Coordinates of N, CA and C and ligand atoms in Angstrom, one line a residue:
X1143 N -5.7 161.5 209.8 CA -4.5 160.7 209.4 C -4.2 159.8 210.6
X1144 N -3.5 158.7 210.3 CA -3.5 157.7 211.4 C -2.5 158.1 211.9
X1145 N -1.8 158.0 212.9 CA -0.4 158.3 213.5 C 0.5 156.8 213.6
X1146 N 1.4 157.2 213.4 CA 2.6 156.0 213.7 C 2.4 155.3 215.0
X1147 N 2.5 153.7 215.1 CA 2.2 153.2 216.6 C 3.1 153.9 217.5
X1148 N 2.8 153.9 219.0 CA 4.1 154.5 219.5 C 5.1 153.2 219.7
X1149 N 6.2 153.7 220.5 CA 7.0 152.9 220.7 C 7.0 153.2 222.2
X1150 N 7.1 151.5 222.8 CA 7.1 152.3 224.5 C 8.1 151.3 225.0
X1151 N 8.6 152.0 226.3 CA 9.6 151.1 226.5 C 9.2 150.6 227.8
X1152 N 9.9 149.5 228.6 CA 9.3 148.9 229.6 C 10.2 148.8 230.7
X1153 N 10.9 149.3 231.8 CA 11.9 148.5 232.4 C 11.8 148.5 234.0
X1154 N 12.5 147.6 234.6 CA 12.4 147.9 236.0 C 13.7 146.8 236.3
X1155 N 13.8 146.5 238.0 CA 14.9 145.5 238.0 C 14.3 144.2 237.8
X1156 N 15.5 143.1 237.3 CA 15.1 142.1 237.2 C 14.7 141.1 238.3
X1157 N 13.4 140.6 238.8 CA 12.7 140.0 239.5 C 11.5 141.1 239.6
X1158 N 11.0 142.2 239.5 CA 10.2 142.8 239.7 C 9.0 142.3 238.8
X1159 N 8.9 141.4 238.2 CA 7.7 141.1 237.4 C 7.2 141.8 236.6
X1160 N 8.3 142.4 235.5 CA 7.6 143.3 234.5 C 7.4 142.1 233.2
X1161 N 8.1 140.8 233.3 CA 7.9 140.1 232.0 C 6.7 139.6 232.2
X1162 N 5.9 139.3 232.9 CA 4.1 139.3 233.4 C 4.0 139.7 232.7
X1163 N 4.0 141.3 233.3 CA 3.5 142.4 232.7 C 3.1 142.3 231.6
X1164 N 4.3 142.1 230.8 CA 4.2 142.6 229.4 C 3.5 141.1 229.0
X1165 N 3.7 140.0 229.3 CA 3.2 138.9 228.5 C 1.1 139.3 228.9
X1166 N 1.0 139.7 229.6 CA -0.6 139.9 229.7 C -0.9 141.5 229.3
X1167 N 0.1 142.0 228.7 CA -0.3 143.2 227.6 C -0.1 142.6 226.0
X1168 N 0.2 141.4 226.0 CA 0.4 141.0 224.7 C -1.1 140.1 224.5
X1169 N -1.5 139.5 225.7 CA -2.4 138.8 225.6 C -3.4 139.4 225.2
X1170 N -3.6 140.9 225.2 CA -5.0 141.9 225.4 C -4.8 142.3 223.6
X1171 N -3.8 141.3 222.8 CA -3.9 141.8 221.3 C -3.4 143.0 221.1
X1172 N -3.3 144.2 221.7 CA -3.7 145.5 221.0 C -1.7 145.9 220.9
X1173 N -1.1 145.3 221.3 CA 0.9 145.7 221.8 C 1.5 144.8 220.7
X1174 N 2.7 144.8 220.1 CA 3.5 143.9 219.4 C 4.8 144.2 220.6
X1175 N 5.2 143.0 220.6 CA 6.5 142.5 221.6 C 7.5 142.5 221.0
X1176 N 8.7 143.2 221.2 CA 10.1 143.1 220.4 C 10.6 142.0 221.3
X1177 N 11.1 141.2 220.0 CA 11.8 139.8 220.7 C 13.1 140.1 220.9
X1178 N 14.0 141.1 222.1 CA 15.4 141.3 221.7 C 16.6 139.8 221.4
X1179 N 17.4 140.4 221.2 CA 19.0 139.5 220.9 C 19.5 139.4 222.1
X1180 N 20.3 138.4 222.7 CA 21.2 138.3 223.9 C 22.4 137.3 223.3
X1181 N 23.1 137.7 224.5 CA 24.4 137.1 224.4 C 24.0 135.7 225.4
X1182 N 23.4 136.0 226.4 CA 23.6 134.9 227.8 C 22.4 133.5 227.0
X1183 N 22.7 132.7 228.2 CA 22.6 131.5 227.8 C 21.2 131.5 228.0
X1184 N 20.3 130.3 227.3 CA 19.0 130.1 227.6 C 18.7 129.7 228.7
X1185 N 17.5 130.3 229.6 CA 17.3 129.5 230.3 C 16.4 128.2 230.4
X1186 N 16.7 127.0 231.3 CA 15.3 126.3 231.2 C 14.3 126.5 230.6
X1187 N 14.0 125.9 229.0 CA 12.3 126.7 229.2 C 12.4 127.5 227.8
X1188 N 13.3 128.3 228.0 CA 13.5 129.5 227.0 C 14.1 128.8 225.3
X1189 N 13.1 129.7 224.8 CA 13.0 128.7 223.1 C 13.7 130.0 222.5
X1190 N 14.5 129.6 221.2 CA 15.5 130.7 220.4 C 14.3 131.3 219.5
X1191 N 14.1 132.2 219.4 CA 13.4 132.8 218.9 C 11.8 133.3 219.6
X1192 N 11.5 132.9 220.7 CA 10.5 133.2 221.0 C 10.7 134.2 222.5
X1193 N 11.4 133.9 223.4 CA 12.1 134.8 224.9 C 12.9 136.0 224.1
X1194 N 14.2 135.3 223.7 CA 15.3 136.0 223.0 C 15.4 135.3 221.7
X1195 N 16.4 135.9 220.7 CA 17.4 135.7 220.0 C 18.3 135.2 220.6
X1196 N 19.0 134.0 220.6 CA 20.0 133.3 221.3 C 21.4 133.6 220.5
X1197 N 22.1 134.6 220.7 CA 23.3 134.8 220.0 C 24.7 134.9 220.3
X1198 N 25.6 134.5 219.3 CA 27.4 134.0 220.4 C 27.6 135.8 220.5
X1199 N 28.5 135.5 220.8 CA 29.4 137.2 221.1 C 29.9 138.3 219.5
X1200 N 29.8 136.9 218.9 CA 30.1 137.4 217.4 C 29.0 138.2 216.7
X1201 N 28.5 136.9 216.5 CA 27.2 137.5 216.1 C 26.1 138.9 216.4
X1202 N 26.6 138.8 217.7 CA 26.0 140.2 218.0 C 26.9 141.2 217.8
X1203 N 28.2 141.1 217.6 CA 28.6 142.3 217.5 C 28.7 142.4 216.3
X1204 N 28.7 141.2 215.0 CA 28.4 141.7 213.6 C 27.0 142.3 213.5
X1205 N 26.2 142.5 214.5 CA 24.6 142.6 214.2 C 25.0 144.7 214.5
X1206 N 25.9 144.6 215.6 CA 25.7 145.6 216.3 C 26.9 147.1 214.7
X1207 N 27.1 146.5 214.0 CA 28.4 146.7 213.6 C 27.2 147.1 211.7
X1208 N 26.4 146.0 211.9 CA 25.2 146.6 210.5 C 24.3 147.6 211.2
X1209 N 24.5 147.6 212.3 CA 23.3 148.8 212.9 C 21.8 148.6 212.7
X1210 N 22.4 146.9 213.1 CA 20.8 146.1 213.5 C 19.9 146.0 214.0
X1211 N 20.2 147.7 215.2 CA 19.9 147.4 216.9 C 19.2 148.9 217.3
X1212 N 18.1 148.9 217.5 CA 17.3 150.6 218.1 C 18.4 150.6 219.4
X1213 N 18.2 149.9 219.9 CA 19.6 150.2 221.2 C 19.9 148.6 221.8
X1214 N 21.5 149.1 222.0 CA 22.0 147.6 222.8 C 22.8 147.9 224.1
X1215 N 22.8 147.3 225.0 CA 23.4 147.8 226.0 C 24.0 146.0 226.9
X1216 N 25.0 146.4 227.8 CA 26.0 145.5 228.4 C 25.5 145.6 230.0
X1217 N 24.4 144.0 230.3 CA 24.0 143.9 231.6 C 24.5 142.7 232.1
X1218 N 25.3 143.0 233.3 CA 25.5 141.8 234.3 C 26.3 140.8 233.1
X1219 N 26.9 141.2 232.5 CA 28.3 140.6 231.6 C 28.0 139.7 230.4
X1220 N 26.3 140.7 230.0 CA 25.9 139.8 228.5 C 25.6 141.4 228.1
X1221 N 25.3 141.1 226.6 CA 24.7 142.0 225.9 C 23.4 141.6 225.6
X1222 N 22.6 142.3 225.5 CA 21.2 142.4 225.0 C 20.3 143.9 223.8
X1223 N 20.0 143.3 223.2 CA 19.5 144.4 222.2 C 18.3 144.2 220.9
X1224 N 17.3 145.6 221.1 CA 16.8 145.5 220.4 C 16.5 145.7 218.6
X1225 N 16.3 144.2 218.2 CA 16.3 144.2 216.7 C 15.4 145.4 215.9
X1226 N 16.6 146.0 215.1 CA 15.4 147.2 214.7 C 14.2 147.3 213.5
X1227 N 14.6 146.1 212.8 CA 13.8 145.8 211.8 C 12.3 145.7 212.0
X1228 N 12.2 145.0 212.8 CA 11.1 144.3 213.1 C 10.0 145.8 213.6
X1229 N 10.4 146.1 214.6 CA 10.4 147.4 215.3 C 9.8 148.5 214.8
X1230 N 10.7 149.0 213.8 CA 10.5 149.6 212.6 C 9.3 149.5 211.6
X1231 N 9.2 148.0 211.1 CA 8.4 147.6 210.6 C 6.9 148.2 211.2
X1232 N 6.6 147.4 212.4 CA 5.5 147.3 213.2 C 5.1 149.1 213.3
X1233 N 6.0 149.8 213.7 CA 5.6 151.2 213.9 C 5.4 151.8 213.0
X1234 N 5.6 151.4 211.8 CA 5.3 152.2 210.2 C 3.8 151.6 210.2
X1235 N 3.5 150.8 210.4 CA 2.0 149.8 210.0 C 1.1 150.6 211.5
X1236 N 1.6 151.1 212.2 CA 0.9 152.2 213.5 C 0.6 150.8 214.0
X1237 N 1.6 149.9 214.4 CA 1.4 149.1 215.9 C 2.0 149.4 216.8
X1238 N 1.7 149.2 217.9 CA 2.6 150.3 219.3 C 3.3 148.9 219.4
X1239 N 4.8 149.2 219.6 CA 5.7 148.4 220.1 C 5.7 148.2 221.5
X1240 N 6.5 147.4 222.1 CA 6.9 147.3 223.7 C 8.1 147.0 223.1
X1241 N 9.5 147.5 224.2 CA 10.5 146.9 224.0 C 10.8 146.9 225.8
X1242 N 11.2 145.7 226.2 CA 11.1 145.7 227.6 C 12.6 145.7 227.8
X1243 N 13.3 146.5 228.2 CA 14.8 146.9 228.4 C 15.1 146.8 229.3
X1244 N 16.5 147.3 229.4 CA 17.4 147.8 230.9 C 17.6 149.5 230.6
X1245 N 17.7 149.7 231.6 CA 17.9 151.2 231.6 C 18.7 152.2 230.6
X1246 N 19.7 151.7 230.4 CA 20.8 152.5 229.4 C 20.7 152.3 228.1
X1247 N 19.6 151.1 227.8 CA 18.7 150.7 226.5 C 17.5 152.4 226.6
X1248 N 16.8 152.3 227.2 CA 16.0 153.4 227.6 C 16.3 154.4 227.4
X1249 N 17.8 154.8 228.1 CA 18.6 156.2 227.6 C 18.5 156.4 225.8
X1250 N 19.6 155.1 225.6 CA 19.1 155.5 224.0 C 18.2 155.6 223.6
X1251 N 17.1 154.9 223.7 CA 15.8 155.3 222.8 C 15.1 156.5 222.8
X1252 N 15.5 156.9 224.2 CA 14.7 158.4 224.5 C 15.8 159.5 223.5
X1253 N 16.6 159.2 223.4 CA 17.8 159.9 222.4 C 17.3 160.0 220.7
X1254 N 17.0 158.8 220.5 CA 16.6 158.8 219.1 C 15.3 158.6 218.6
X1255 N 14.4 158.5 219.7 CA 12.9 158.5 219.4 C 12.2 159.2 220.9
X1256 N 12.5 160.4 220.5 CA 12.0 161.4 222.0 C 10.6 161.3 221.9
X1257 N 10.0 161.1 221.0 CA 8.2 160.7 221.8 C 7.9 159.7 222.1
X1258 N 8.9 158.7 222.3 CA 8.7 156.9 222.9 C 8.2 157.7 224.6
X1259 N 7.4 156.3 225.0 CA 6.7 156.8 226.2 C 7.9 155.6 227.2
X1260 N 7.9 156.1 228.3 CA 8.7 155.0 229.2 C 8.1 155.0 230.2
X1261 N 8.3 153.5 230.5 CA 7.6 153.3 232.3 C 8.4 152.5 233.0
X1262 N 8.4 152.7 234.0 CA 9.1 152.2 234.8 C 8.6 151.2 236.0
X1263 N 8.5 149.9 236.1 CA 7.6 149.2 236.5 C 8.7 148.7 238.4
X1264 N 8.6 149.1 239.4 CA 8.9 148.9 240.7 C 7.7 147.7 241.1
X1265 N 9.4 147.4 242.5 CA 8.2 146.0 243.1 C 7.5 146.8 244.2
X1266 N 7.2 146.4 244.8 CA 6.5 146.8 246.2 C 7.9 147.1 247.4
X1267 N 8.5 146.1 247.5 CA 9.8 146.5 248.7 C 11.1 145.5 247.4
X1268 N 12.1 146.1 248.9 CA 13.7 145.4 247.9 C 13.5 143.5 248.6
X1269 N 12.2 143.9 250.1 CA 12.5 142.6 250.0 C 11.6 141.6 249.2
X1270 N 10.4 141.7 248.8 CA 9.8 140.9 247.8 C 10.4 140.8 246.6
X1271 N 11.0 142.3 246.0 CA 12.1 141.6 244.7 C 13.2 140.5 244.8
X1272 N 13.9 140.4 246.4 CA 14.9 139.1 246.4 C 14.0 138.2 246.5
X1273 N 13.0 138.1 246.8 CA 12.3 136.6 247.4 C 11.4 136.3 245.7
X1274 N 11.2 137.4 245.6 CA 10.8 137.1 243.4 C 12.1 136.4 242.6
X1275 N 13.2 137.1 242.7 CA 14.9 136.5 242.2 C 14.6 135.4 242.5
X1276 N 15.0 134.9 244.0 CA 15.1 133.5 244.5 C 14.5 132.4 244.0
X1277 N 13.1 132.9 243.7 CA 12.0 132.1 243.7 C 11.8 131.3 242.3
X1278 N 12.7 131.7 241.5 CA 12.8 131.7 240.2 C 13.5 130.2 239.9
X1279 N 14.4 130.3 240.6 CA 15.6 129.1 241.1 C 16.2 128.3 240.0
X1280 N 16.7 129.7 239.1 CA 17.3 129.2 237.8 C 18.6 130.0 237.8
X1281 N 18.9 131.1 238.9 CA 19.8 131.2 238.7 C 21.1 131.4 240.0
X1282 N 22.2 130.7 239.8 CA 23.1 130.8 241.0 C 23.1 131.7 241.9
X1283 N 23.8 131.3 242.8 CA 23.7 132.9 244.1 C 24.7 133.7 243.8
X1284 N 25.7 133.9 242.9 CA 26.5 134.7 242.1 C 26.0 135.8 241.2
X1285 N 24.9 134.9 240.7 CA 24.1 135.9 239.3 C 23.3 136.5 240.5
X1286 N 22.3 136.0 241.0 CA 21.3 136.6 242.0 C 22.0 138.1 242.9
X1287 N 23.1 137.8 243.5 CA 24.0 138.6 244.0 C 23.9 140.0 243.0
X1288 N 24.9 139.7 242.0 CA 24.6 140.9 241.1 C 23.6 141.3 240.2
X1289 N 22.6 140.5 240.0 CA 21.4 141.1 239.9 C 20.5 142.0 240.9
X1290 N 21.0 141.4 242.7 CA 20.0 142.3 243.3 C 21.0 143.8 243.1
X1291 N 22.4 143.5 243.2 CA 22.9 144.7 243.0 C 22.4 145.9 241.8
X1292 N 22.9 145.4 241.0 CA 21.8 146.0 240.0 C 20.7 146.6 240.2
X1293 N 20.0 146.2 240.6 CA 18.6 146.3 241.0 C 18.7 147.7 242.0
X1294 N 19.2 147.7 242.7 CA 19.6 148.6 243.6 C 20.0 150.0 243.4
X1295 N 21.2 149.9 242.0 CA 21.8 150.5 241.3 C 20.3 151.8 240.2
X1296 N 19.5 150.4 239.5 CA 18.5 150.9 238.3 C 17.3 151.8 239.1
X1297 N 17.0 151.2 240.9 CA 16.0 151.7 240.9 C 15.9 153.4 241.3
X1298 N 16.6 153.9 241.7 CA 16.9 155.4 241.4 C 17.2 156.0 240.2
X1299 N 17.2 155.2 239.4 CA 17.1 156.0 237.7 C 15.4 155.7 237.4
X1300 N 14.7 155.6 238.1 CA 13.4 155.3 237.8 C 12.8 157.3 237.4
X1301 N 13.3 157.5 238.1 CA 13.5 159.1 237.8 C 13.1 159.8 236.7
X1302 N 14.0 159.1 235.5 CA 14.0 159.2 234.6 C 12.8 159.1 233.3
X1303 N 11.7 157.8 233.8 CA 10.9 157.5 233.2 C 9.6 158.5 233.3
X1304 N 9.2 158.3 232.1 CA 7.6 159.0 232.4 C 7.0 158.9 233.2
X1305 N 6.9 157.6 233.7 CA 5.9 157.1 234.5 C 6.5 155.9 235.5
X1306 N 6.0 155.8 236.6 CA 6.5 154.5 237.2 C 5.0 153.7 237.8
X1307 N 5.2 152.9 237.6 CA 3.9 152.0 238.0 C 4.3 150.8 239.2
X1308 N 3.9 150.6 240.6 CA 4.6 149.3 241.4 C 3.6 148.2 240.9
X1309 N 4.4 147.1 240.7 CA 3.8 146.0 240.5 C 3.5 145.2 242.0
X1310 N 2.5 145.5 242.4 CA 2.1 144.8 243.8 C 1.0 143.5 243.9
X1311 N 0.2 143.9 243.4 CA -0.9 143.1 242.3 C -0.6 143.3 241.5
X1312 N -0.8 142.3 240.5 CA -0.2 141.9 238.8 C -1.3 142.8 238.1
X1313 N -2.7 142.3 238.6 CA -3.7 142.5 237.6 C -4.0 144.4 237.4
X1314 N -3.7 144.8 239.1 CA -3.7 146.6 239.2 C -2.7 147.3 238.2
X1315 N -1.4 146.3 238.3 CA -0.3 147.1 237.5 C -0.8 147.0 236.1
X1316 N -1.3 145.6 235.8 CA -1.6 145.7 234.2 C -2.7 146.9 233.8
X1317 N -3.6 147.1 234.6 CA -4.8 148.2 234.5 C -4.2 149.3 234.0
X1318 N -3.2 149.8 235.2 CA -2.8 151.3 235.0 C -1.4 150.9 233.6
X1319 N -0.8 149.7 233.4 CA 0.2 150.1 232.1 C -1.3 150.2 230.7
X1320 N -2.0 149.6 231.2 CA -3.1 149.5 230.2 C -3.6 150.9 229.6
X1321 N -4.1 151.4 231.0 CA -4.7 152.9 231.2 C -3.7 153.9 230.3
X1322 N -2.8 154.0 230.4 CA -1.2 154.9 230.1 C -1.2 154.8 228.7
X1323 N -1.5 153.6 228.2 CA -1.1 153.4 227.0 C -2.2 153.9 226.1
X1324 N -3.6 153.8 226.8 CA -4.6 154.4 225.9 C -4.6 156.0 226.2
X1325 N -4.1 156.6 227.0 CA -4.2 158.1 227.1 C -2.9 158.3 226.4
X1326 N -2.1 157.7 225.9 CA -0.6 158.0 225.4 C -1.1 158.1 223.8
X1327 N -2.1 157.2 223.3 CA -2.4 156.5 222.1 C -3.3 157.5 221.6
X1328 N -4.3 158.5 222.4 CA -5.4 159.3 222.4 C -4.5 160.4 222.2
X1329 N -3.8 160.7 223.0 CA -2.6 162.1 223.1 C -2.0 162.0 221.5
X1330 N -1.4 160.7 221.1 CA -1.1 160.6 219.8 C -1.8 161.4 218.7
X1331 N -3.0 160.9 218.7 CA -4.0 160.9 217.3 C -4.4 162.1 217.8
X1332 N -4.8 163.1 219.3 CA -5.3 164.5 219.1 C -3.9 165.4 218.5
X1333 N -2.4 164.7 218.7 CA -1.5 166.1 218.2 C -1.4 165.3 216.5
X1334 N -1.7 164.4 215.9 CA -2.0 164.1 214.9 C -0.4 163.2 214.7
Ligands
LIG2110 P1 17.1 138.6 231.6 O1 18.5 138.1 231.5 O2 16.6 138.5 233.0 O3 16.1 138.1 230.6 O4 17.2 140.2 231.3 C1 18.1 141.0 232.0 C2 17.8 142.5 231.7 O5 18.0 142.8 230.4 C3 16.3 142.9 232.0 O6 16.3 144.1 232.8 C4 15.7 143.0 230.7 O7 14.7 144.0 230.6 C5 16.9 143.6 229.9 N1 16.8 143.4 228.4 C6 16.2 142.4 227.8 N2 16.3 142.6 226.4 C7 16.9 143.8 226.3 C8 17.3 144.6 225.1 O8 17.0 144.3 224.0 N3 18.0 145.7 225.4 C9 18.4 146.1 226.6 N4 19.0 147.3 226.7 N5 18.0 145.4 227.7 C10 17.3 144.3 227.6

């Protein structure tokens, strides 16, 4: 019998280069990408419906209020959350999800779907993560500020994850999220 896709989840601090990551595990076909909801603004670049869901304060909270959301959580003074429909869908049809979160997103999922796999993706040092933030140069020295704080904050809950992988080279980290996910997928189908 085929097993249900898993559900995995993805997180590390922001500037660590996990949205690489995951965009060149999406490229390899075999992952479906949850497009979550947010509250914060687009960035440069960023198309509604394809990064995020671009949504007011309302909206998300009528979303959060139908229990629209596998988990939503409150970062650096937005909300963010993943749509569960979609989600749901994909894992009934046995496609392995990614949902690339924040930490407290994580906690819940491991709450309500304890065989979700989590990884935890680290940079190499705290100083290549600011010089990754900076480099980006989309966002003020206010946001950057409390982002590296954050950052600082998340990366000792790495603990918590199954697995942690550093992203030092892009192409090594994709190997081994690559690797994880086929011994996670194999672990699947032998407990049936
Ligand atoms: P950014 O604003 O840089 O796109 O994302 C900020 C943080 O929110 C990142 O750590 C990202 O992984 C996390 N994030 C993005 N989507 C979701 C979501 O649906 N739920 C939760 N809990 N975190 C999310």
């Amino acid at each position: 019998m085929k097993s249900k896709g898993l559900l995995v989840v993805i997180s590390g601090p922001a500037g660590t280069g996990k949205g690489t990551v995951v965009t060149e595990l999406q490229k390899s076909g075999n992952v479906c990408v949850s497009v979550s909801a947010t509250t914060r603004q687009p960035r440069p670049g960023e198309v509604d419906g394809k990064q995020y869901h671009f949504l007011t304060r309302e909206a998300f909270v009528q979303m959060i209020g139908e229990n629209g959301f596998l988990e939503y959580a409150e970062y650096v003074g937005n909300f963010y959350g993943s749509p569960r429909r979609q989600a749901e869908e994909w894992m009934q049809q046995g496609k392995d999800v990614i949902l690339e979160i924040e930490v407290q997103g994580c906690q819940q999922v491991k709450q309500n779907y304890p065989a979700c796999v989590s990884i935890f993706i680290l940079p190499p040092s705290e100083e290549v993560l600011e010089q990754r933030l900076r480099g980006r140069g989309t966002e003020t020295e206010e946001v950057i500020q409390k982002r590296l704080a954050r950052a600082k904050e998340e990366i000792p809950l790495s603990k918590g994850y199954d697995y942690v992988v550093v992203n030092d080279r892009l192409e090594d980290c994709v190997a081994e999220v690559t690797a994880i996910l086929q011994r996670e997928r194999d672990k699947a189908v032998s407990e049936g």
